[in-house]
CSV table of C-alpha atoms in Angstrom, one decimal:
chain,number,residue,atom,x,y,z
H,1366,UNK,CA,-19.3,-6.8,-12.0
H,1367,UNK,CA,-17.2,-4.6,-9.7
H,1368,UNK,CA,-19.1,-1.7,-7.9
H,1369,UNK,CA,-22.1,-0.3,-7.3
H,1370,UNK,CA,-23.4,-3.1,-6.1
H,1371,UNK,CA,-27.4,-1.4,-6.6
H,1372,UNK,CA,-27.7,-1.3,-9.6
H,1373,UNK,CA,-29.4,-2.5,-11.8
H,1374,UNK,CA,-27.1,-5.0,-13.9
H,1375,UNK,CA,-29.7,-5.6,-16.7
H,1376,UNK,CA,-30.1,-2.1,-17.1
H,1377,UNK,CA,-26.5,-1.3,-16.9
H,1378,UNK,CA,-26.0,-4.2,-20.0
H,1379,UNK,CA,-28.7,-3.5,-21.4
H,1380,UNK,CA,-27.7,0.6,-21.7
H,1381,UNK,CA,-23.7,-0.4,-22.9
H,1382,UNK,CA,-24.2,-2.9,-25.8
H,1383,UNK,CA,-26.8,-0.7,-27.5
H,1384,UNK,CA,-23.9,1.9,-27.3
H,1385,UNK,CA,-21.3,-0.7,-29.2
H,1386,UNK,CA,-21.2,-1.2,-32.6
H,1387,UNK,CA,-23.6,-3.6,-34.6
H,1388,UNK,CA,-21.4,-7.3,-36.1
H,1389,UNK,CA,-17.6,-5.6,-34.6
H,1390,UNK,CA,-15.0,-8.0,-35.8
H,1391,UNK,CA,-12.4,-6.2,-33.5
H,1392,UNK,CA,-12.5,-7.6,-30.1
H,1393,UNK,CA,-13.6,-4.8,-27.9
H,1394,UNK,CA,-11.2,-3.8,-24.8
H,1395,UNK,CA,-13.9,-1.9,-22.2
H,1396,UNK,CA,-13.0,-1.7,-18.7
H,1397,UNK,CA,-15.3,-1.0,-16.3
H,1398,UNK,CA,-13.3,2.1,-13.5
H,1399,UNK,CA,-13.7,0.0,-9.5
H,1400,UNK,CA,-13.9,3.8,-8.2
H,1401,UNK,CA,-12.4,4.2,-4.7
H,1402,UNK,CA,-14.8,6.2,-3.1
H,1403,UNK,CA,-17.9,3.2,-4.3
H,1404,UNK,CA,-18.9,0.1,-2.7
H,1405,UNK,CA,-17.5,-2.7,-4.3
H,1406,UNK,CA,-18.2,-6.9,-4.4
H,1407,UNK,CA,-15.3,-9.3,-3.2
H,1408,UNK,CA,-13.3,-9.7,-6.3
H,1409,UNK,CA,-9.9,-11.2,-8.0
H,1410,UNK,CA,-7.7,-11.6,-10.1
H,1411,UNK,CA,-5.9,-15.0,-10.5
H,1412,UNK,CA,-3.1,-15.1,-13.2
H,1413,UNK,CA,0.7,-16.8,-13.7
H,1414,UNK,CA,3.1,-17.9,-16.5
H,1415,UNK,CA,2.4,-21.6,-17.0
H,1416,UNK,CA,5.7,-21.5,-19.1
H,1417,UNK,CA,7.8,-21.1,-16.1
H,1418,UNK,CA,5.1,-23.3,-14.1
H,1419,UNK,CA,4.0,-26.7,-15.9
H,1420,UNK,CA,4.2,-28.3,-13.3
H,1421,UNK,CA,0.8,-25.7,-11.8
H,1422,UNK,CA,-2.5,-27.6,-13.6
H,1423,UNK,CA,-4.7,-24.3,-14.5
H,1424,UNK,CA,-8.2,-26.5,-12.9
H,1425,UNK,CA,-6.3,-27.8,-10.0
H,1426,UNK,CA,-4.5,-23.8,-8.8
H,1427,UNK,CA,-8.9,-22.5,-9.6
H,1428,UNK,CA,-9.7,-25.3,-7.2
H,1429,UNK,CA,-7.3,-24.5,-4.7
H,1430,UNK,CA,-8.2,-20.9,-4.7
H,1431,UNK,CA,-11.3,-21.7,-3.6
H,1432,UNK,CA,-10.9,-25.3,-1.4
H,1433,UNK,CA,-9.1,-22.3,-0.3
H,1434,UNK,CA,-10.8,-18.7,0.2
H,1435,UNK,CA,-13.7,-21.0,1.4
H,1436,UNK,CA,-12.2,-22.3,4.3
H,1437,UNK,CA,-10.1,-18.7,5.4
H,1438,UNK,CA,-14.1,-17.9,5.2
H,1439,UNK,CA,-15.7,-20.3,6.7
H,1440,UNK,CA,-12.9,-20.4,9.5
H,1441,UNK,CA,-12.2,-16.6,9.9
H,1442,UNK,CA,-14.9,-15.3,8.7
H,1443,UNK,CA,-17.1,-17.4,11.4
H,1444,UNK,CA,-19.8,-17.1,7.0
H,1445,UNK,CA,-20.0,-20.4,4.2
H,1446,UNK,CA,-18.6,-18.8,0.8
H,1447,UNK,CA,-22.1,-19.2,-1.1
H,1448,UNK,CA,-20.8,-20.0,-4.0
H,1449,UNK,CA,-24.1,-19.2,-5.8
H,1450,UNK,CA,-23.2,-15.4,-5.8
H,1451,UNK,CA,-19.0,-16.5,-7.3
H,1452,UNK,CA,-19.0,-15.7,-10.7
H,1453,UNK,CA,-16.1,-17.3,-12.5
H,1454,UNK,CA,-14.1,-15.8,-15.5
H,1455,UNK,CA,-11.7,-18.1,-17.7
H,1456,UNK,CA,-9.3,-15.8,-20.2
H,1457,UNK,CA,-6.3,-18.0,-19.9
H,1458,UNK,CA,-3.9,-19.4,-23.1
H,1459,UNK,CA,-0.9,-21.2,-23.6
H,1460,UNK,CA,1.4,-19.0,-21.9
H,1461,UNK,CA,-0.1,-17.9,-19.4
H,1462,UNK,CA,-3.1,-18.8,-16.5
H,1463,UNK,CA,-5.6,-15.5,-16.0
H,1464,UNK,CA,-9.1,-15.9,-14.4
H,1465,UNK,CA,-11.3,-13.1,-12.3
H,1466,UNK,CA,-13.5,-14.0,-9.8
H,1467,UNK,CA,-16.6,-11.6,-7.9
H,1468,UNK,CA,-18.3,-12.8,-5.0
H,1469,UNK,CA,-21.3,-11.5,-4.0
H,1470,UNK,CA,-22.7,-13.4,-0.9
H,1471,UNK,CA,-21.8,-15.5,2.4
H,1472,UNK,CA,-23.8,-17.8,4.1
H,1473,UNK,CA,-24.3,-18.1,7.9
H,1474,UNK,CA,-22.8,-21.4,9.3
H,1475,UNK,CA,-26.0,-24.1,9.3
H,1476,UNK,CA,-28.4,-21.7,7.7
H,1477,UNK,CA,-29.6,-20.5,4.4
H,1478,UNK,CA,-29.7,-16.8,4.9
H,1479,UNK,CA,-27.2,-14.7,2.8
H,1480,UNK,CA,-25.3,-12.1,4.7
H,1481,UNK,CA,-23.6,-9.6,0.9
H,1482,UNK,CA,-20.2,-8.8,1.5
H,1483,UNK,CA,-20.0,-5.4,-0.4
H,1484,UNK,CA,-17.1,-3.9,1.0
H,1485,UNK,CA,-17.9,0.2,0.9
H,1486,UNK,CA,-14.6,0.6,-0.9
H,1487,UNK,CA,-11.9,-1.1,-2.5
H,1488,UNK,CA,-9.1,-1.5,-0.6
H,1489,UNK,CA,-11.4,-2.3,2.6
H,1490,UNK,CA,-12.1,-5.3,-0.1
H,1491,UNK,CA,-7.8,-5.8,-1.0
H,1492,UNK,CA,-6.8,-6.0,3.4
H,1493,UNK,CA,-9.4,-8.7,3.5
H,1494,UNK,CA,-7.6,-10.5,0.8
H,1495,UNK,CA,-4.1,-10.0,2.1
H,1496,UNK,CA,-5.6,-12.0,5.2
H,1497,UNK,CA,-6.1,-14.7,3.1
H,1498,UNK,CA,-3.3,-15.2,1.5
H,1499,UNK,CA,-1.3,-14.5,5.3
H,1500,UNK,CA,-4.2,-17.8,5.9
H,1501,UNK,CA,-3.2,-19.3,3.7
H,1502,UNK,CA,0.6,-19.7,4.6
H,1503,UNK,CA,0.2,-20.8,7.9
H,1504,UNK,CA,-1.9,-23.5,5.9
H,1505,UNK,CA,1.0,-24.3,3.1
H,1506,UNK,CA,4.0,-24.5,6.1
H,1507,UNK,CA,1.4,-26.5,8.6
H,1508,UNK,CA,0.4,-28.7,5.9
H,1509,UNK,CA,3.4,-28.6,3.0
H,1510,UNK,CA,0.0,-30.7,1.5
H,1511,UNK,CA,-2.5,-28.5,1.1
H,1512,UNK,CA,-3.9,-27.2,-1.8
H,1513,UNK,CA,-2.5,-24.0,-0.1
H,1514,UNK,CA,0.3,-24.2,-2.4
H,1515,UNK,CA,-0.8,-24.3,-4.9
H,1516,UNK,CA,-1.7,-20.8,-4.4
H,1517,UNK,CA,2.3,-20.1,-5.0
H,1518,UNK,CA,3.8,-20.1,-8.5
H,1519,UNK,CA,7.2,-19.1,-10.1
H,1520,UNK,CA,6.9,-15.8,-11.1
H,1521,UNK,CA,7.8,-15.4,-15.0
H,1522,UNK,CA,11.9,-13.6,-15.4
H,1523,UNK,CA,11.8,-10.2,-15.7
H,1524,UNK,CA,13.4,-8.2,-19.3
H,1525,UNK,CA,15.9,-6.6,-15.9
H,1526,UNK,CA,16.2,-9.2,-14.3
H,1527,UNK,CA,19.3,-11.8,-14.2
H,1528,UNK,CA,20.1,-15.2,-16.5
H,1529,UNK,CA,21.2,-16.4,-13.2
H,1530,UNK,CA,19.3,-15.0,-10.0
H,1531,UNK,CA,17.3,-17.7,-8.3
H,1532,UNK,CA,13.6,-18.1,-9.1
H,1533,UNK,CA,10.8,-15.3,-7.2
H,1534,UNK,CA,7.8,-17.4,-5.5
H,1535,UNK,CA,5.0,-15.3,-5.9
H,1536,UNK,CA,1.3,-15.2,-4.8
H,1537,UNK,CA,-1.2,-16.6,-7.8
H,1538,UNK,CA,-3.5,-14.0,-6.2
H,1539,UNK,CA,-2.1,-10.5,-7.6
H,1540,UNK,CA,-3.0,-8.1,-4.6
H,1541,UNK,CA,-2.0,-5.0,-6.7
H,1542,UNK,CA,-5.4,-4.4,-8.1
H,1543,UNK,CA,-7.4,-3.0,-5.1
H,1544,UNK,CA,-5.7,0.1,-6.0
H,1545,UNK,CA,-8.3,3.4,-6.5
H,1546,UNK,CA,-9.1,4.2,-9.4
H,1547,UNK,CA,-8.5,0.5,-11.1
H,1548,UNK,CA,-9.5,-0.2,-14.1
H,1549,UNK,CA,-11.3,-3.9,-13.9
H,1550,UNK,CA,-12.0,-5.6,-17.6
H,1551,UNK,CA,-15.6,-6.7,-18.1
H,1552,UNK,CA,-16.3,-10.5,-19.1
H,1553,UNK,CA,-16.7,-11.1,-22.8
H,1554,UNK,CA,-13.2,-8.4,-23.3
H,1555,UNK,CA,-9.7,-9.0,-24.4
H,1556,UNK,CA,-6.6,-6.3,-23.6
H,1557,UNK,CA,-5.4,-4.7,-26.0
H,1558,UNK,CA,-3.1,-6.8,-28.4
H,1559,UNK,CA,-4.8,-9.7,-27.5
H,1560,UNK,CA,-7.2,-12.1,-28.4
H,1561,UNK,CA,-7.6,-13.8,-25.2
H,1562,UNK,CA,-11.5,-12.6,-24.3
H,1563,UNK,CA,-13.0,-13.2,-20.5
H,1564,UNK,CA,-15.4,-15.6,-20.0
H,1565,UNK,CA,-18.1,-17.6,-17.5
H,1566,UNK,CA,-15.8,-21.1,-16.7
H,1567,UNK,CA,-19.2,-22.5,-16.3
H,1568,UNK,CA,-21.4,-22.4,-19.4
H,1569,UNK,CA,-24.4,-22.7,-16.7
H,1570,UNK,CA,-23.1,-19.4,-15.0
H,1571,UNK,CA,-23.1,-17.4,-19.2
H,1572,UNK,CA,-26.7,-18.1,-19.5
H,1573,UNK,CA,-27.9,-17.0,-16.2
H,1574,UNK,CA,-25.5,-13.2,-16.8
H,1575,UNK,CA,-27.5,-10.5,-17.9
H,1576,UNK,CA,-25.0,-10.6,-21.3
H,1577,UNK,CA,-27.0,-13.1,-22.4
H,1578,UNK,CA,-30.4,-11.5,-21.8
H,1579,UNK,CA,-29.5,-9.2,-24.6
């Protein structure tokens, strides 16, 4: 999903499917490794604790991500976000909102011409995410009621944190997932010990995904 834009996803998923045991009862926990020296698409890990942010609606958070990202592409990159190339995968629970997103292209302003959005490596993708978050913070300062405010949430208290410590604000876009040789969970898979698997957020996307054609 995230890396090796030059590969054939249909053949890749068919090959993977042939290696999996038939009628497996336990959920799979498979990840792709985004190699530090390989190209990748622009990918995101968006998450926050619903326990410490009961007033932050998941739909509002997802919409804020799309709208702020679209504004950033238009204002800073001079291009439109190509939502037709965007994959969103959800594995939320009552305790946590969790979404992965992958974007493969932009469109030139005023045209339908596609601009592939493949980076030389995920470090470059991470640098652009930093610029995106800087844009979101500036937008929130200038317009406190803007949707960018939904991109910031209260972090869950750590076990070591003192009970009286002040709540810490964090971005719901995880900026730590652009490290070397990063493992990123595959669609329809769950974390080890967890039941919530990544699913396409829109039924139409699920039908078009290569795994649905196997």
